[in-house]
Each structure stands twice: as C-alpha cells, then as structure tokens.
Amino acid sequence: MTSLWPRLEPLLPHVQKPARYIGCEDGAVTPEHGPGKVAWLLVYPDTYEIGLPNQGLQILYEILNERPDAVAERSYAPWTDLEAKLRERGIPLFSVDTHRAAGEFDVLAFNLSAELVYTNLLNCIDLAGVPVRAADRAPEHPIVVAGGHCTFNPEPVADFIDAAVIGDGEEVVSEITERVREWKAGGRTPGSRQRLLRDLASVPGVYVPSMYEPVYDGERLVAIEPRFPDVPERVEKRTIADLGDWPYPKRQLVPLTEVVHDRLNVEVFRGCTRGCRFCQAGMITRPVRERPADQVRTMVLDGLRRTGYDEVSLTSLSSADFSGIEGVVADVVDQPAGCGNVSISLPSLRVDAFTVGIASQIQRARRTGLTFAPEAGTWRMRQIINKLIREEDLYGAVESAYSQGWRRVKLYFMTGLPSETDQDTLGIAELARNVVAIGRRHNKHASATVSVGGFVPKPHTPFQWFGQNTAAELHRKVGLLRDELRRERGVQLKWHDPKASLAEGIASRGDRRVGAAIEHVWRHGGTFQEWSEHFDLGLWEEAMAANGLSIDWYVHRHRTEDEVLPWDHISAGLHKDFLWQDWQDALHELGVEDCRWTPCYDCGVCTGYSIEHVVASPVPPAGGSQGTGQDLATGGERPAHLLGTRAVPVTIGARPA
Amino acid sequence: MRLRIRYARLGKVRFTSHRDVARIWERALRRTELPVAYSAGFSPRPKLAFGLALPTGAESVAEYLDVELAGAGPVPDELPDRLSAALPAGLDVLAVAPLEAGADSLQHAVTSCTWTVEVLDLDADRAESLVAAALAAGTLVVTRQRKGKAVTDDLRPALLALGVNGPTPAGVELHAELSTQPRGVRTSELLAALDPGLQEGLVRRTHQWIQRDDGRVEPLPLERLPGTVGAHTSRVAERVS
C-alpha cells in the first residue's frame, strides 16, 4: 500500500481546520496490515469534530485492533473544501491513522447515529471509489457495513449497504471478521461476494438487505420476505449481557484539535427503561446494564491520568439513575490527579433524580453546564410521553442547581407530540418562567435557555404510528412560544429548524423506496444535511417528487395497527403488541413504571433474549422515579390559567373500521 | 517559580492551531503531574503564557512557553524528555530553564523572528534577484484586510534580513528575519510584497530574538543547556542548524 499523505499534505494549508485530517491522536494506532488480517475502515460520515468522540466507533477500533486477525483504522467525512480538492485530483477517501486509501480496506463500516447523515454515507462510499449501490459492487470492492441506532430501520439505506449490524457491536464485529477473513483467504473470486453476504445473513444481528425482497400492494408495503430458506425472517438485535466484561475504550482517543465532547467519557450504563415513549434509544437498548461502580472509578482515574483531561463525563441515557451516583461523583471529585480541578458532567439528567447532593458534589470542581429535559410543558403531555416528572420535581431540581451557585440552566423540550394542544405548547413558556423565578430567589441574574425541537417519530417506539406534525405546524407552535416569551428577559428561546425535522422524518420511517430520494439528494449536492448552512429542504422535496414519493404519506400520515412497518423484520426484542398497547395507554394519558425497580410488564426484551437488568441498587434513586417513590396524584398541578383545558378526543391511529 | 520551555513543532502536527497547541500543553502538563500554579476563581486555569502565535501549517524549532509552578526547586534533568513523551509526535521539548524573577513576558520581550520559507516553482536565480530588489527598495508596500477595510503597510522597516538558502525539490528556500513589533509580519505578507504571484510552501520559524543594547539573544538558546537535551531532542536539534 502507499500512503496518500504526500498527496494530501500540499492541500492542507489551503483548507479549513487541517488538523482534522492528520490523525496523531493519543491512543491512535499504526496497525500492520497483512494478507491474513481483515482490514476495517471505521467511518463516521460527518466531520472529524463530530465523529472523533463517538464512543461506539472507538470501542470497535480497540476491539478489532486487539484481534490478531484484524486491523482497524478511522475515517471521517472531509469538509466540502477538502472534498472538492480531493475530487479535482482524484484522491480517494483516506484513513487518518496511516492515510491509506479507503478502497484498500476489506470492510468499510459506517456509524449511522442520525438520519440526516445518510447522504454523507453515499458520498463517503463514492469518495472511497466504491459504487454507491450494493448491487453494482464487484469482488475487488470492500464490504460496506453500517451500525448505530439508525440501522434499526435500515430500509432507507438498504440499497447502499451490503450489511447492517443491529444492536451492540462488541461481539458481532468478531463474527463478521471471521467470515470476511475466509472470503479474503479464498481470493475474493467472482461469485464469492454473494456467498459471503449470504453467509453473513445467518450471523445473529446482521441484516443483509439484498437477501430480502420487499413486497408492495400499490403504495402499501405488504411484507419483506427472505429470498432464501436459510435467511432468517427476522433479524434480532445483539445485546451484550454485562457491560463489566467490556471496559472499553481502554485508551480513549485524545484529539489534537477541538472536537465536541472534548473530555474523558466513561459509559456508566447502557440501556434505559424509564420508558419515555418518544425515545428510540431507550426502547432499542434495553435492558439496563450498569457498569460495576469500581470499574467506573478505575476507568475514570486511569483515564484522567493517561489523557490529561480535566473533565470527565459519566455517560448513559440518564446518568443520575446510576446506582450510587453520588458516591462515584464524590470519589471522582476527590481524586488526586489533575490538581483537584477535575470537573464532572452528567449528560441526560433527569430532574426527578437530580438532588442537592449531586449538585453540591459537581460544583466543588469547575461548574459545568446543567441541562434538564422535561420534554413537555404540561403534566398531561408528560403522561402521554411517559416522562412522569412533576412540576415540583423540576422546580426542586432547578432550586438545587441555583442554590448551589448555577446562574443558568438549560431546559430541553419537544413540540409536535401526539395530541398536543396549544395549551400544552404554552405550558413550556409557563415552566420556563417559573424556573427563572426560582432562580431569581438565589441570583438576580438567573436565566434559563429553552431549546425546543420538533418531534420526529422513530421506529421501534410506541409513537412509531404517529403522524408527524407538518413543518408549518411546528413553525406555528414555535411562534406561539416566541410570542409568549418575547418579554421574558430571563428566558432565551432556541429552536430546531422544523424543515430539518421534516427531512429527518422522511428518512426516519421511510422504506426501501426512499433510498432513491436519498440518492437524488446526494447526486444534487446535498451533503452535510445536518449542517444548517448546507441543509436544503427543497432538494428533499424535489427528490421525493422526482421518485413519485409523497412526503405526506411517509411523514404526516398516522399508521394503523394492521400496517406492515418497513422495520417489522428487524427486532429490538420489543413485542409489537406491547408497543401498540403502550401507544394506546399514551393516548389515554396512562403512564408505566420503570421496570428496573418494579415488576416486569413483558415488553419482550429480557424474556426474549434470556437476559436481565444489571442494576446494583434495588431501589430507585432519591427523589423517586417514574411512578415509584412519588405521589403522582400531585402531578396534575398546572399553571393556573391552563386549568380546565382538556385534550382533544383520542382518534389517532385506531384500527380502521 | 516560572519555567521557560523551548519546543519544536515539526511534521504533521504543524497543522494544529495556536489554540490547539495551548490545549495540548495543558493536558501534557497535567499528565506529567508537574505542580503547575492555577488561577483562583470559579474556573481555575493553569498559569501558562505562550509566546507569539505560530501560523497553522508552519513548522518551528523555536517555540516558547512560560509555566508558573506552585513551588520552587531544581529543574530535573529528565524534564524535557518527560514532557516530550507526554506531547504528541512532532511536538518536542528542546530545553527547559528557570526564568529569573521579573523577566519580561515572551510577547513583550521578543522583537523579531527568523524564518525559512519555501517558495514553490521558483528557481534560485529568480529568487536572488527578487531578494536583491527587496533589499534595495526604499519601501515594500502591501495591502491587507483589517476589520473589513483595506489597509496599506510598508513592510520594509520590518524586514531585517533576507537571503536565499538554496533550491528544494519543489522550489527554493529563503530565509528572512522579520520584526514582531509593533506587529508580527507574516511570511506570506513578505512573499506578496516580493511578487504577488509567489506560492508559499513549507514555512519554519528557526529563531525568536530579543534585541538588547549589547546585541540580540534568544529567549532560551539551545547551547546554554548541556545535560537537559535528551536523545529525543538531539534528533530535532540537528534540524535546527
């Protein structure tokens, strides 16, 4: 192989942020490739700053490089300025570790964390010199694999990938390596690619789209059928039973240039059973698997010493739920490395589990930003989404924060939720005002930043049947809040572009036919659609129309109970009838408890896979949780002027007569 | 106690920015567990003072950093190597020495820098004539953008020395000493003044200078520090000369 570095180096003085293309991170390896080794290129199809911190990619990078029969390098989407220069000179996509051409790897493995990167997936495949459609690939081309949360509905990208991994990747990458190694040893003869793919289709957790045929009746999808008898009808997700067996990353990459989440990250648990009905991550990563507290401490202390970071984030879907979180936080703050100036961030804090104890521990070091996510403005709405936090929980949490010296908190909300009324939307403003009023008791400059995102229904959630609000409706609701909060100096309102939510909706619940639209957007220059300066809804609308696809049908239409969903052949372990029942409960404003501390309600995951929660504490954290340790009867307190309003009658998604 | 550190930035790592390097240094100092002094307040920061920013993409064998320590004591012999080991490949510590009390900050003290500049697709003869013309000129006027406005500047007073080192595979290498006060003149500005069509290749800062009444000195000369230059740095030092 030849390094592309001598050809890249002269280009770098002429592009923005050239340090993102040089590699050289602490923790990076310079692997020795060889004929007996399967070469993986792990690609994050967005910029280096976004992709480098991705923990999933770093975990697989280490696991693969530990194997004697595999090597792994990394690549990120080059920004448009470098891409233009690469294309002009015929230089392909490259790894940042040894600047090797992407086409020289055996496997191109993409992390798909968000739907709007799909056009970048195509762009990276193309930049690698590989045909973007899987059907056009020849024996000399790498196998294109995708993983990450988005692959739970792989259909929109089915035509572009050779295989998708569903669920945790720690174990399955080794199983894929073994099969690709045999393929490589066999000389990649004509026809062998098809045999490899068919073989991969039988690996649990691996979905090979070309082995399945979608069947339509008019515009309705009727079935997705295996083409061969040895191909499973349903692909079950992979789940590692015990996070304690996987203390990765052991050598987290320390970038030379600024990236997002630029700190030590230690995953304290995976999975979440709070049961928020909008949350795809919580539904598809069940059950809860906590890392042993001692291992967390070791990973934090070793990691700080090795990296020189002065900030550590204890990551999970809801970090305050970790058993004994206060003790772990105290130990980290008290540790000797970093001259006693180590700060801690806890992303995804639930307000009902955030206490003065945690607040006072965190602020002993440097104070980091605090973000709380009530998600919805009224108790009625929070019952519907099953995020059972009461107003007093929120007020208690912000009281803890402001009283411990924070001047600003961030609050995250969604709008466009099922059966949402304008009163529900305006409840966001009321909560924000009350939060700032509490803050002012402690600091006259107290403020709150309110971020509002348009709700995009996701596959494998109880809200997968719900028709997304139109961009115009989301825009109107944001406008309501803007008017309501215009005079409120302490509240800063931010919102996500409703047009981007619309494009996300197309890709989120699309079927295989949507692939043609994604390709159209890419072919017309629509890369980096996650970036507002590049996002172009017009391209998406044009792409859908050009392929005879209706945005309304894919995005805004409520699905019915009997409808075959494009991801029905992909299993997150959740029974479809459980999800449907939960959807009906939502519409009746009924919550469910968190099953890690209460009896099983049989969502299907633990029983189906014979696995269990790994939770050290038998009781919920202080402050109660999701129906346990809380008196939910008091939750109905609403802003006074909203009392007496009632939701519209439930008519959504019912079985057609 | 304050330490002055001289280090090199060579190879791929030259594409990092001044801010990137500052962050890299903060992490490296924590990794070596050197007792760095921290500022007081809500957001304590290590007390580090960097010298003149090096443009992204330029190499250097004469970068400086002053570090304030919480205590006093002798500088361990192995400190340069320990620091180099905590830094990414290409950032190498060449020398470390205690700084006398009351010494001027790098930003104030340094008066000029010597650079080598590769000019692409230029032959040595043409380079010699451009250099001769520039040295003979009374003024070297360039136009640059400042706060959205076009500003003209005469670079001639800032050009303290200029010469041709010889051909490189891609062109020719010049050396230039440029004043840093009242402002630091960039090598790209110098090339634009010589001939707007010139293309800059590899740039390397070789020296920073402090002008004194009795001549100019480096903030931390390499030859003054026998014993603190380890195996790691002697390789780099070869490239200095």
Short mmCIF file of N, CA and C in Angstrom, two decimals, chain B residues 94-153:
data_model
loop_
_atom_site.label_atom_id
_atom_site.label_comp_id
_atom_site.label_asym_id
_atom_site.label_seq_id
_atom_site.Cartn_x
_atom_site.Cartn_y
_atom_site.Cartn_z
N LEU B 94 12.87 21.08 23.62
CA LEU B 94 14.29 21.19 23.32
C LEU B 94 15.08 21.64 24.54
N ALA B 95 14.46 22.44 25.39
CA ALA B 95 15.18 22.97 26.55
C ALA B 95 14.20 23.50 27.58
N VAL B 96 14.59 23.40 28.83
CA VAL B 96 13.79 23.95 29.93
C VAL B 96 14.74 24.67 30.87
N ALA B 97 14.38 25.85 31.32
CA ALA B 97 15.23 26.54 32.31
C ALA B 97 14.36 27.42 33.19
N PRO B 98 14.77 27.61 34.44
CA PRO B 98 14.03 28.54 35.30
C PRO B 98 14.19 29.96 34.77
N LEU B 99 13.18 30.74 34.99
CA LEU B 99 13.18 32.12 34.48
C LEU B 99 13.45 33.05 35.65
N GLU B 100 14.37 33.99 35.45
CA GLU B 100 14.66 34.89 36.56
C GLU B 100 13.42 35.73 36.88
N ALA B 101 13.30 36.06 38.15
CA ALA B 101 12.13 36.83 38.59
C ALA B 101 12.09 38.16 37.85
N GLY B 102 10.89 38.57 37.48
CA GLY B 102 10.74 39.87 36.84
C GLY B 102 11.04 39.87 35.36
N ALA B 103 11.36 38.71 34.79
CA ALA B 103 11.64 38.67 33.35
C ALA B 103 10.39 39.05 32.57
N ASP B 104 10.65 39.75 31.45
CA ASP B 104 9.55 40.18 30.61
C ASP B 104 8.80 38.98 30.02
N SER B 105 7.53 39.16 29.75
CA SER B 105 6.79 38.09 29.08
C SER B 105 7.31 37.95 27.66
N LEU B 106 7.10 36.77 27.11
CA LEU B 106 7.57 36.49 25.75
C LEU B 106 6.99 37.48 24.76
N GLN B 107 5.71 37.75 24.91
CA GLN B 107 5.02 38.64 23.96
C GLN B 107 5.69 40.02 23.91
N HIS B 108 6.14 40.49 25.09
CA HIS B 108 6.76 41.81 25.14
C HIS B 108 8.22 41.78 24.73
N ALA B 109 8.89 40.69 25.14
CA ALA B 109 10.35 40.70 25.00
C ALA B 109 10.80 40.47 23.57
N VAL B 110 10.10 39.57 22.86
CA VAL B 110 10.60 39.17 21.54
C VAL B 110 10.40 40.31 20.54
N THR B 111 11.48 40.60 19.79
CA THR B 111 11.43 41.73 18.86
C THR B 111 11.43 41.29 17.40
N SER B 112 11.96 40.09 17.14
CA SER B 112 11.96 39.63 15.74
C SER B 112 12.06 38.11 15.68
N CYS B 113 11.74 37.55 14.51
CA CYS B 113 11.84 36.10 14.30
C CYS B 113 12.56 35.84 12.99
N THR B 114 13.31 34.76 12.99
CA THR B 114 13.93 34.31 11.74
C THR B 114 13.15 33.12 11.20
N TRP B 115 12.90 33.14 9.91
CA TRP B 115 12.08 32.11 9.26
C TRP B 115 12.84 31.52 8.08
N THR B 116 12.55 30.27 7.77
CA THR B 116 12.86 29.77 6.44
C THR B 116 11.53 29.61 5.72
N VAL B 117 11.52 30.00 4.47
CA VAL B 117 10.29 29.98 3.68
C VAL B 117 10.57 29.30 2.35
N GLU B 118 9.84 28.25 2.08
CA GLU B 118 9.96 27.60 0.78
C GLU B 118 9.03 28.32 -0.20
N VAL B 119 9.57 28.69 -1.36
CA VAL B 119 8.72 29.27 -2.40
C VAL B 119 8.61 28.23 -3.51
N LEU B 120 7.39 27.88 -3.85
CA LEU B 120 7.17 26.80 -4.81
C LEU B 120 7.40 27.28 -6.23
N ASP B 121 7.90 26.38 -7.07
CA ASP B 121 8.06 26.65 -8.51
C ASP B 121 8.84 27.94 -8.78
N LEU B 122 9.91 28.12 -8.05
CA LEU B 122 10.74 29.32 -8.28
C LEU B 122 12.19 28.84 -8.34
N ASP B 123 12.97 29.35 -9.29
CA ASP B 123 14.37 28.93 -9.33
C ASP B 123 15.24 29.90 -8.53
N ALA B 124 16.44 29.45 -8.22
CA ALA B 124 17.30 30.20 -7.31
C ALA B 124 17.70 31.55 -7.88
N ASP B 125 17.93 31.60 -9.20
CA ASP B 125 18.36 32.88 -9.80
C ASP B 125 17.29 33.95 -9.67
N ARG B 126 16.09 33.54 -9.98
CA ARG B 126 14.96 34.50 -9.87
C ARG B 126 14.80 34.92 -8.41
N ALA B 127 14.97 33.96 -7.51
CA ALA B 127 14.86 34.27 -6.09
C ALA B 127 15.91 35.30 -5.69
N GLU B 128 17.14 35.10 -6.18
CA GLU B 128 18.21 36.05 -5.83
C GLU B 128 17.88 37.46 -6.31
N SER B 129 17.30 37.55 -7.48
CA SER B 129 17.02 38.89 -7.99
C SER B 129 15.85 39.54 -7.23
N LEU B 130 14.87 38.71 -6.84
CA LEU B 130 13.76 39.27 -6.04
C LEU B 130 14.27 39.76 -4.68
N VAL B 131 15.16 38.96 -4.09
CA VAL B 131 15.72 39.33 -2.78
C VAL B 131 16.52 40.62 -2.90
N ALA B 132 17.35 40.68 -3.93
CA ALA B 132 18.20 41.87 -4.11
C ALA B 132 17.33 43.11 -4.30
N ALA B 133 16.26 42.96 -5.09
CA ALA B 133 15.37 44.09 -5.34
C ALA B 133 14.70 44.55 -4.05
N ALA B 134 14.27 43.58 -3.24
CA ALA B 134 13.58 43.93 -2.00
C ALA B 134 14.52 44.65 -1.05
N LEU B 135 15.75 44.14 -0.95
CA LEU B 135 16.70 44.77 -0.02
C LEU B 135 17.09 46.18 -0.48
N ALA B 136 17.08 46.38 -1.81
CA ALA B 136 17.46 47.69 -2.34
C ALA B 136 16.31 48.69 -2.28
N ALA B 137 15.07 48.17 -2.15
CA ALA B 137 13.90 49.05 -2.21
C ALA B 137 13.80 49.92 -0.96
N GLY B 138 13.29 51.12 -1.16
CA GLY B 138 13.07 52.00 -0.02
C GLY B 138 11.81 51.65 0.75
N THR B 139 10.80 51.16 0.03
CA THR B 139 9.55 50.75 0.67
C THR B 139 9.08 49.43 0.03
N LEU B 140 8.33 48.67 0.81
CA LEU B 140 7.71 47.42 0.32
C LEU B 140 6.25 47.48 0.74
N VAL B 141 5.41 47.99 -0.14
CA VAL B 141 4.04 48.27 0.25
C VAL B 141 3.14 47.05 -0.03
N VAL B 142 2.38 46.66 0.96
CA VAL B 142 1.37 45.60 0.78
C VAL B 142 0.02 46.12 1.23
N THR B 143 -1.02 45.52 0.69
CA THR B 143 -2.37 45.85 1.12
C THR B 143 -2.94 44.63 1.83
N ARG B 144 -3.52 44.84 2.98
CA ARG B 144 -4.13 43.71 3.69
C ARG B 144 -5.49 44.14 4.23
N GLN B 145 -6.30 43.14 4.54
CA GLN B 145 -7.64 43.39 5.08
C GLN B 145 -7.56 43.46 6.59
N ARG B 146 -8.11 44.51 7.14
CA ARG B 146 -8.14 44.62 8.59
C ARG B 146 -9.50 45.16 8.98
N LYS B 147 -10.23 44.37 9.75
CA LYS B 147 -11.60 44.72 10.15
C LYS B 147 -12.43 45.13 8.94
N GLY B 148 -12.28 44.37 7.86
CA GLY B 148 -13.10 44.60 6.68
C GLY B 148 -12.64 45.73 5.79
N LYS B 149 -11.56 46.40 6.19
CA LYS B 149 -11.09 47.52 5.37
C LYS B 149 -9.72 47.19 4.80
N ALA B 150 -9.44 47.71 3.65
CA ALA B 150 -8.12 47.53 3.06
C ALA B 150 -7.15 48.52 3.69
N VAL B 151 -6.03 48.00 4.19
CA VAL B 151 -5.03 48.84 4.84
C VAL B 151 -3.71 48.63 4.11
N THR B 152 -3.01 49.71 3.84
CA THR B 152 -1.69 49.54 3.21
C THR B 152 -0.62 49.71 4.28
N ASP B 153 0.43 48.92 4.09
CA ASP B 153 1.51 48.87 5.06
C ASP B 153 2.83 48.87 4.31
#
